[in-house]
XYZ file of C-alpha atoms in Angstrom:
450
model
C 11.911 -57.254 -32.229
C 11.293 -55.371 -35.839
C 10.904 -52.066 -35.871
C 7.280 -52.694 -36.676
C 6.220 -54.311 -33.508
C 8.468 -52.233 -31.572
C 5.969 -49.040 -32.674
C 2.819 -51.011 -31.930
C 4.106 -52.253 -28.340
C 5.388 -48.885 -27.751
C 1.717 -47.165 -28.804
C -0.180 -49.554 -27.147
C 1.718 -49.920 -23.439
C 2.961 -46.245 -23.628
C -0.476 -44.555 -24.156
C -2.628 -46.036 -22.317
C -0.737 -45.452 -18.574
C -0.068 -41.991 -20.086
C -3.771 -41.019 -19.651
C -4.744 -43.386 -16.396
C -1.817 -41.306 -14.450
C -2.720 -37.962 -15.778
C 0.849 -37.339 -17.054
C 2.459 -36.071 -20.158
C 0.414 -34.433 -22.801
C -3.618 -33.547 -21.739
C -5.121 -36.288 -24.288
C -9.055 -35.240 -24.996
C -8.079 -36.774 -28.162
C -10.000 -33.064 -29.640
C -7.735 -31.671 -32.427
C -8.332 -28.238 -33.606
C -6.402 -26.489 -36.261
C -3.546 -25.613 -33.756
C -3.091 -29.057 -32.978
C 0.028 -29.297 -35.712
C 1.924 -25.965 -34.023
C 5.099 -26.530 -32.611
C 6.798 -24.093 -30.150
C 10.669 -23.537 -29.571
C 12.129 -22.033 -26.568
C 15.341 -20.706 -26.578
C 16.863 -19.968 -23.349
C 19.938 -17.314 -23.378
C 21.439 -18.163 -20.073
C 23.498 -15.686 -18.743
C 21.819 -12.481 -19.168
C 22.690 -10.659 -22.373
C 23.261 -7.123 -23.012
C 19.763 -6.074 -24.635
C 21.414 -2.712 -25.268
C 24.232 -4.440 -27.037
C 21.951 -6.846 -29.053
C 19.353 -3.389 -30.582
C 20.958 -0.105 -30.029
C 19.459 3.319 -30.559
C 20.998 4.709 -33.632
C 21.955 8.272 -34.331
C 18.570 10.499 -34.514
C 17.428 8.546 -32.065
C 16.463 10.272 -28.582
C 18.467 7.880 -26.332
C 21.399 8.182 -28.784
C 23.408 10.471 -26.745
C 22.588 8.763 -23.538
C 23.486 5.580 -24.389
C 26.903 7.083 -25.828
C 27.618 8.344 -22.270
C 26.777 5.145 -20.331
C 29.134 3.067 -22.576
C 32.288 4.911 -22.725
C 34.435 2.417 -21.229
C 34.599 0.124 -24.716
C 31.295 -1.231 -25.194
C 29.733 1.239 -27.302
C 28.950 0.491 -31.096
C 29.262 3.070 -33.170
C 25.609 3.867 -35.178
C 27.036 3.492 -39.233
C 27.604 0.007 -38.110
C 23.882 -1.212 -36.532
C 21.737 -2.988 -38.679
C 19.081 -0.434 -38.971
C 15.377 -1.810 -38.321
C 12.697 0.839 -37.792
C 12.218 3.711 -34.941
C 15.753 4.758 -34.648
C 16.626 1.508 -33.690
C 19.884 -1.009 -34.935
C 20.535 -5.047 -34.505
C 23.991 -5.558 -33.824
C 26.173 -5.714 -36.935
C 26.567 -9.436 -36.256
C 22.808 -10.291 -36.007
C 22.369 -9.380 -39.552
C 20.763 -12.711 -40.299
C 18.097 -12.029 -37.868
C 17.373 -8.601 -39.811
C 16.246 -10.950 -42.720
C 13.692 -12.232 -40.769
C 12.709 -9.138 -39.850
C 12.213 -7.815 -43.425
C 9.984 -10.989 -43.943
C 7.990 -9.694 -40.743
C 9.016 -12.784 -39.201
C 10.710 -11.201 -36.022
C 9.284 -9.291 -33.242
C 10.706 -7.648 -31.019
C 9.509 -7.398 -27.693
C 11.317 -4.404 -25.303
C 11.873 -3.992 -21.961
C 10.349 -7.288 -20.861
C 11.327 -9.761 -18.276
C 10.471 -10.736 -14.235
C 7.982 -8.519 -12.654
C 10.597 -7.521 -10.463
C 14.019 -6.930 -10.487
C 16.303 -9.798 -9.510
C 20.097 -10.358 -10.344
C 20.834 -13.726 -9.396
C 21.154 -16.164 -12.482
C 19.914 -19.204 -10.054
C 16.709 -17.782 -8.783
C 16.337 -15.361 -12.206
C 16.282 -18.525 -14.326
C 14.446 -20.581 -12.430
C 11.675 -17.833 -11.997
C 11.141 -18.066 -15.649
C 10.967 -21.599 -16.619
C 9.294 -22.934 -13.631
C 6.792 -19.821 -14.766
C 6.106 -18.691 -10.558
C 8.190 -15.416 -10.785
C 8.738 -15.404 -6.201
C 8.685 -19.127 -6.177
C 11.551 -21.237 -6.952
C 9.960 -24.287 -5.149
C 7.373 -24.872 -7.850
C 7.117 -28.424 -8.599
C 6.278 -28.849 -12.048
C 7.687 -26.608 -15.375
C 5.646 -23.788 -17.568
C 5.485 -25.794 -20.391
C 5.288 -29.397 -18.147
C 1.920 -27.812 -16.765
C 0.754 -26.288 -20.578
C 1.026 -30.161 -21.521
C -1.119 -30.970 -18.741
C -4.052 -28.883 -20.089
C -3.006 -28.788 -23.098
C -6.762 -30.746 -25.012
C -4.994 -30.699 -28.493
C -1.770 -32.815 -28.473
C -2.691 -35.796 -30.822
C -2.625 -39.262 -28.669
C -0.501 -41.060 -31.230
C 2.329 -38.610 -30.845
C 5.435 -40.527 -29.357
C 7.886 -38.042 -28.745
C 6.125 -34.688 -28.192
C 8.556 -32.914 -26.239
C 12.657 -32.581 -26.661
C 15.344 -30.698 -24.846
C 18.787 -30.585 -27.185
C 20.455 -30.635 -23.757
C 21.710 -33.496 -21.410
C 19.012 -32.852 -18.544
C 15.628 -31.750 -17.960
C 15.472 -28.008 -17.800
C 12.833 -26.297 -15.382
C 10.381 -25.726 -18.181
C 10.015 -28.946 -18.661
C 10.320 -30.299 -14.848
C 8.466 -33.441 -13.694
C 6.612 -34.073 -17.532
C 7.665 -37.198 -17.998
C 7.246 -37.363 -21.712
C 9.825 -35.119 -22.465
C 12.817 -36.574 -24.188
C 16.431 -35.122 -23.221
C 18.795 -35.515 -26.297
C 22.261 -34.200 -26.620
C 23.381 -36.112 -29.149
C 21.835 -38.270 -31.057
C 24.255 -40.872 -31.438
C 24.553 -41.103 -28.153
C 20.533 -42.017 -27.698
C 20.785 -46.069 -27.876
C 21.875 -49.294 -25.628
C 25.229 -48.467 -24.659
C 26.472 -52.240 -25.976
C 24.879 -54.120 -28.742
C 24.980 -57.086 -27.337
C 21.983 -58.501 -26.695
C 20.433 -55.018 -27.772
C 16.976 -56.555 -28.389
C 16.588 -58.310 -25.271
C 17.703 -55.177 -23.460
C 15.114 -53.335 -24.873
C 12.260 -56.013 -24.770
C 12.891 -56.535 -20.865
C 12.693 -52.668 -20.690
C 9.567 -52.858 -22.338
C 8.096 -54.945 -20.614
C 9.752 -53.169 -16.863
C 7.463 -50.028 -18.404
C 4.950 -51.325 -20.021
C 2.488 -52.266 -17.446
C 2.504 -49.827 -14.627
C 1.770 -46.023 -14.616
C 3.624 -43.808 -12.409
C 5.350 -41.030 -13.109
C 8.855 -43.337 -13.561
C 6.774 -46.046 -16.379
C 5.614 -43.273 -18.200
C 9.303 -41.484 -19.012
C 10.739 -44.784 -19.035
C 7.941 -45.465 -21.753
C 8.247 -42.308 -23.174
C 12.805 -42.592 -23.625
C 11.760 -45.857 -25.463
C 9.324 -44.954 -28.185
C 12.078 -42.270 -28.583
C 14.557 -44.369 -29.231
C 12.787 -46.198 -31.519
C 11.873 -43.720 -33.550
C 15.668 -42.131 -33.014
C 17.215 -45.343 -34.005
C 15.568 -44.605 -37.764
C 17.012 -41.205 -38.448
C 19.981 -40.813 -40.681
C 21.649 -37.787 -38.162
C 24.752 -37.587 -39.895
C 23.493 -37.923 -43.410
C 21.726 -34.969 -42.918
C 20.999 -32.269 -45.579
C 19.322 -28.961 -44.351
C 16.790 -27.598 -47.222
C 16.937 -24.520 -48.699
C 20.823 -24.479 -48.790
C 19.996 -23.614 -45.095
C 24.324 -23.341 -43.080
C 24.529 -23.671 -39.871
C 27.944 -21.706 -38.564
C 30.686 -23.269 -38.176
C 33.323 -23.354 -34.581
C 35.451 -20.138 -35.429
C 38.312 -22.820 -33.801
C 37.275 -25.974 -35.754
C 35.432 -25.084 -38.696
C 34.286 -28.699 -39.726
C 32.292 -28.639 -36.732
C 28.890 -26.914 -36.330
C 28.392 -24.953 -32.962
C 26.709 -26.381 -30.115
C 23.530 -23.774 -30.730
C 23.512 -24.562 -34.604
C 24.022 -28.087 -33.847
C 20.982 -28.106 -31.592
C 18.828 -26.195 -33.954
C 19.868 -28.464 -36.718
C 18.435 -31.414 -34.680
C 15.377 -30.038 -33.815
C 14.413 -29.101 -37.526
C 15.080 -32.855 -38.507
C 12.578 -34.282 -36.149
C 10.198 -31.766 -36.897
C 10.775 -32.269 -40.771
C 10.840 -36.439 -39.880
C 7.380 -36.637 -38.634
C 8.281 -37.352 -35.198
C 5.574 -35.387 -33.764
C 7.636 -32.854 -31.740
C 5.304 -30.221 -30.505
C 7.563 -28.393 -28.023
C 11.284 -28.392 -28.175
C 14.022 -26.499 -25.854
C 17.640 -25.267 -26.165
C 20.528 -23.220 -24.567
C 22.704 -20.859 -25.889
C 24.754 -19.465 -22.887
C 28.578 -17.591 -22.737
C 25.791 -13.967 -22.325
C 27.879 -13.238 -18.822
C 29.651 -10.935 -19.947
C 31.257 -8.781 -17.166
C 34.483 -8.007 -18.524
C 36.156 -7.589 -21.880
C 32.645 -8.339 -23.610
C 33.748 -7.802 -27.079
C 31.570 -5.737 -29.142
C 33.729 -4.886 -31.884
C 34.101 -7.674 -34.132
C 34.994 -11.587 -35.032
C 37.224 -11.738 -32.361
C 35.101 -10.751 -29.237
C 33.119 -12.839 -27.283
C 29.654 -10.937 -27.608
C 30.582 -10.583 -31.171
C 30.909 -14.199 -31.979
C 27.927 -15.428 -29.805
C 25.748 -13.145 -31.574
C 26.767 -14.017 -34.972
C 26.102 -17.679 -33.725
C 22.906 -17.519 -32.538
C 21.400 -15.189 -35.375
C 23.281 -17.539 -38.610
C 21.843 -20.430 -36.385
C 17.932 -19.189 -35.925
C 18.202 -17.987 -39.669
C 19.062 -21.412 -40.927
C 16.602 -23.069 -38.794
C 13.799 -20.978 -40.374
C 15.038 -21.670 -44.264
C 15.448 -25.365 -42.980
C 12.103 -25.276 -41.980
C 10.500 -23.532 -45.087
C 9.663 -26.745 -47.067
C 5.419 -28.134 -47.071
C 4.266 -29.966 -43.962
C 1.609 -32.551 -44.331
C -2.069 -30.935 -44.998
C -0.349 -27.638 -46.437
C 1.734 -25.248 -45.098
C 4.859 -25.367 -44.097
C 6.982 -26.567 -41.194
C 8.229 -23.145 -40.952
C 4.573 -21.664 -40.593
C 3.784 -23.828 -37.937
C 7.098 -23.120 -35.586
C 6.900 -20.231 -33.443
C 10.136 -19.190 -31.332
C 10.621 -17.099 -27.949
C 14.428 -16.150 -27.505
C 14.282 -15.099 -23.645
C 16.682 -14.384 -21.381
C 16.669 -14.393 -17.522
C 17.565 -10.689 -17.345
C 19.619 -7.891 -19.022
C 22.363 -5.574 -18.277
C 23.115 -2.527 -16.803
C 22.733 0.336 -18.935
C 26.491 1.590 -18.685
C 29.487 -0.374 -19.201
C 32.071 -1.252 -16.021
C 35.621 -0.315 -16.090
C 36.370 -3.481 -17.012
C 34.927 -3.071 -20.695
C 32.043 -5.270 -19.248
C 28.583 -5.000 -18.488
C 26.578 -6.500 -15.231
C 23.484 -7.533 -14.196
C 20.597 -5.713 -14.802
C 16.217 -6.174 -15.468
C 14.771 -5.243 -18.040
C 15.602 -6.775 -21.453
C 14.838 -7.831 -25.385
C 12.127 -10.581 -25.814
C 12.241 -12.135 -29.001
C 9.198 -13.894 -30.689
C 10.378 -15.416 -34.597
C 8.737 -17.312 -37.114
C 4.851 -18.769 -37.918
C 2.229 -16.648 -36.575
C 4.198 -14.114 -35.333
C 3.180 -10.398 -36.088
C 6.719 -9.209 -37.109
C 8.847 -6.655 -38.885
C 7.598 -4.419 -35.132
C 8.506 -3.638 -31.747
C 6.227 -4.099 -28.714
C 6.332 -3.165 -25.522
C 6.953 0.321 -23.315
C 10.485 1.269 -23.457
C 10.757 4.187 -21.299
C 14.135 5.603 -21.968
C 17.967 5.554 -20.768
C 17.191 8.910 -19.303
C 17.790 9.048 -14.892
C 14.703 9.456 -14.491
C 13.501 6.287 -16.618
C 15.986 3.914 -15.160
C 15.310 1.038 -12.122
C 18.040 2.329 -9.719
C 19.486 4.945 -11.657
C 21.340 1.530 -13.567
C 18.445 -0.555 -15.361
C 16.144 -0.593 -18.447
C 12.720 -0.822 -16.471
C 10.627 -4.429 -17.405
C 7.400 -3.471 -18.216
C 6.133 -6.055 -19.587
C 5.851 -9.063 -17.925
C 7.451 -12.354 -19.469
C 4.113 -13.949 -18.849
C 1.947 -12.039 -20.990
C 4.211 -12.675 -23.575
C 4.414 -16.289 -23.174
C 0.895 -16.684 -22.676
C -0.181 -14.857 -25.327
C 2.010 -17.293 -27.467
C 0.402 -20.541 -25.941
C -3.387 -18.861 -26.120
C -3.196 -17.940 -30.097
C -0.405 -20.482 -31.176
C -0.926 -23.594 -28.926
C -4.680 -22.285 -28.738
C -4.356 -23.747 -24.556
C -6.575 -20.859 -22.672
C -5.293 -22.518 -19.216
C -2.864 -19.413 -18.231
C -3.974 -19.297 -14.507
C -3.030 -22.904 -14.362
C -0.036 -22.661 -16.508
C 1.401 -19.858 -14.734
C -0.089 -20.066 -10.721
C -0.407 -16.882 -9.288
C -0.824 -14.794 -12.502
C -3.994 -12.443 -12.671
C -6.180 -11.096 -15.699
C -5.176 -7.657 -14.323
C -1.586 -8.212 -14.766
C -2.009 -10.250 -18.081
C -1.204 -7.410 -21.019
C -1.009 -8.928 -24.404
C 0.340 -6.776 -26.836
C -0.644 -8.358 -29.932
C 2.760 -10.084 -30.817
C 1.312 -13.576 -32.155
C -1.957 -13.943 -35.285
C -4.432 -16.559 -34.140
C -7.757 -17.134 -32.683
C -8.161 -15.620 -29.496
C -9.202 -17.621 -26.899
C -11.008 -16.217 -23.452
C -8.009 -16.484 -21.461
C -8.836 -18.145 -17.957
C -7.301 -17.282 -14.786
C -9.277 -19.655 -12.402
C -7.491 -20.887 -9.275
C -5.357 -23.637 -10.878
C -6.306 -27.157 -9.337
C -4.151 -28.682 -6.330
C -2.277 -30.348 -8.304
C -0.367 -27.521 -9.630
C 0.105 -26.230 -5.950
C 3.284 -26.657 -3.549
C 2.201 -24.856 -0.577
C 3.800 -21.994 -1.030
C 1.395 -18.755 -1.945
């Protein structure tokens, strides 16, 4: 089958079930001026050490606190921060992100995460991408429900939604449009014999019904097709955009930079990715964490994940179709499911903790600022005598992205539970605003737990 009639099979048998089951992207077939936005979640796993990652620098009130909470290794000395605004440093090895925070690209949101305190990394992350902080039994993801009421996702848009990962995270549990891709070479018909009768009987299994199984089976096809066109390896990122390197194998690109690298491509190819998710984890850092330079672990994983986001960006920074460019229409969140205590274990270490960094980079993002209430390292400040308080919710910050960058006013059904009095937004994104609407989301997005 050419390529051709592949896309016009695929566009006619994959939309159509799409709509009649209610699955996959809301399609009112309405486009609005936000309709073009892509959003990127990045998902520290782990927990890092906000304190770690922006530091209060000499001058700064907390200064001397935080000096005697890390005495046991982890403390960076101020001359070496990367000093932003406030009294406040990035680590020495997020310098790259500092660039985007001289371009106002980066915000910065403190002391943000659950609405309550909760150590565990199972129930933590799942809290946040299922987006029902108290209810790990939610069926469907945050950003699986946004697509559901999402009216603004073009109907002609094949692959929508990609994880740079080998399954389905939370966020995007039950949508059956959304694509899981590790590696690209890896997305095709494991033989190549009979390759085109493989994929015309698969068609045709798909093609006709529309449950929740013929839609992603759909959907992984009109992926492929479109995968099976992309030059991966021939690559060139624009802007002399690098991606870091393995500090062990240097002709290798790390997973994170790897990831990112794929996700600008198919946003630069025209695929039509509107939402895209990836992992950066090793933040667990409980003993020996490694501050101090190239050769420590939280050293190295911060280098890689700011060089990383500040290729993406220049990648990105070339003109989109009806002006603009790609770069002005991605917006990232950098989230993690909690932070770390606020002084340092014997074993050089830090453990779990609440309240951490939030960071929002790129288009439409009010930057070059911090948000948020940060309270102080002070006793009397602290969750427990141990933790940075979260006061701000990571809802208000993720809905506020999806009201004035994915313009979808739907919060109470994208995040069940969640209340106009405890939605705060703080002003982090530019857009429209929309009347945000906290009506009791529909049965569909309930699972009988209140």
């Amino acid at each position: 089958m050419s390529l051709i009639k592949r896309r016009d099979f695929l566009k006619s048998s994959l939309a159509a079930p799409m709509v009649a089951a209610g699955l996959g992207p809301s399609l009112s077939f309405a486009q609005d001026p936000y309709s073009k936005n892509i959003f990127v979640f990045v998902f520290q796993r782990g927990g890092i050490d906000g304190l770690s990652f922006l530091t209060p620098m000499d001058g700064h009130a907390d200064r001397g606190y935080y000096e005697a909470l890390r005495a046991n290794g982890t403390m960076i000395p101020s001359a070496q921060l990367e000093a932003l605004s406030d009294g406040w440093g990035l680590h020495p090895a997020a310098a790259p992100l500092k660039d985007l925070w001289n371009q106002e690209s980066l915000a910065i949101v403190q002391a943000s995460g659950l609405p309550w305190a909760n150590r565990s990394h199972f129930e933590a992350e799942r809290y946040a991408e299922l987006g029902t902080p108290g209810n790990r039994l939610t069926q469907t993801g945050w950003l699986t429900r946004h697509m559901q009421t999402a009216i603004n996702i073009p109907p002609e848009v094949l692959m929508p939604a990609i994880i740079t990962e080998s399954t389905v995270r939370y966020s995007f549990l039950r949508e059956p449009s959304a694509v899981t891709m590790r590696y690209p070479s890896d997305f095709d018909f494991d033989s190549s014999y009979y390759e085109e009768e493989q994929e015309s009987a698969l068609e045709q299994m798909y093609g006709v019904e529309s449950g929740e199984l013929d839609v992603a089976g759909s959907q992984a096809l009109a992926a492929m097709t479109l995968i099976e066109t992309i030059d991966f390896n021939g690559y060139i990122p624009d802007n002399g955009a690098v991606y870091p390197a393995r500090l062990n194998n240097p002709s290798r690109l790390t997973s994170f930079g790897e990831e990112l690298k794929i996700i600008a491509q198919l946003i630069k190819e025209g695929t039509g990715v509107r939402l895209a998710q990836t992992d950066i984890g090793g933040w667990d850092t409980h003993n020996t964490q490694g501050n101090e330079g190239p050769d420590g672990w939280y050293y190295d994983n911060v280098r890689d994940l700011s060089e990383s986001i500040n290729a993406f960006f220049k990648d990105l920074d070339m003109p989109a179709p009806d002006g603009g460019s790609w770069a002005d229409r991605t917006t990232m969140i950098v989230y993690s499911e909690f932070g770390r205590r606020v002084f340092d274990n014997a074993d050089a270490g830090t453990d779990h903790g609440w309240g951490n960094n939030c960071l929002a980079i790129g288009g439409g993002v009010n930057g070059g600022k911090f948000y948020g209430n940060w309270l102080g390292l002070h006793d009397d400040f602290l969750f427990q005598g141990a933790d940075v308080w979260a006061t701000t919710d990571f809802r208000s910050i993720f809905g506020e992205m999806l009201l004035r960058r994915l313009h979808n006013n739907k919060l109470g059904d994208v995040f069940p539970g969640f209340t106009a009095e405890q939605y705060q937004p703080l002003g982090i994104f530019a857009g429209a605003a929309l009347q945000p609407d906290f009506n009791d989301p529909d049965l569909i997005f309930r699972d009988g737990a209140e």
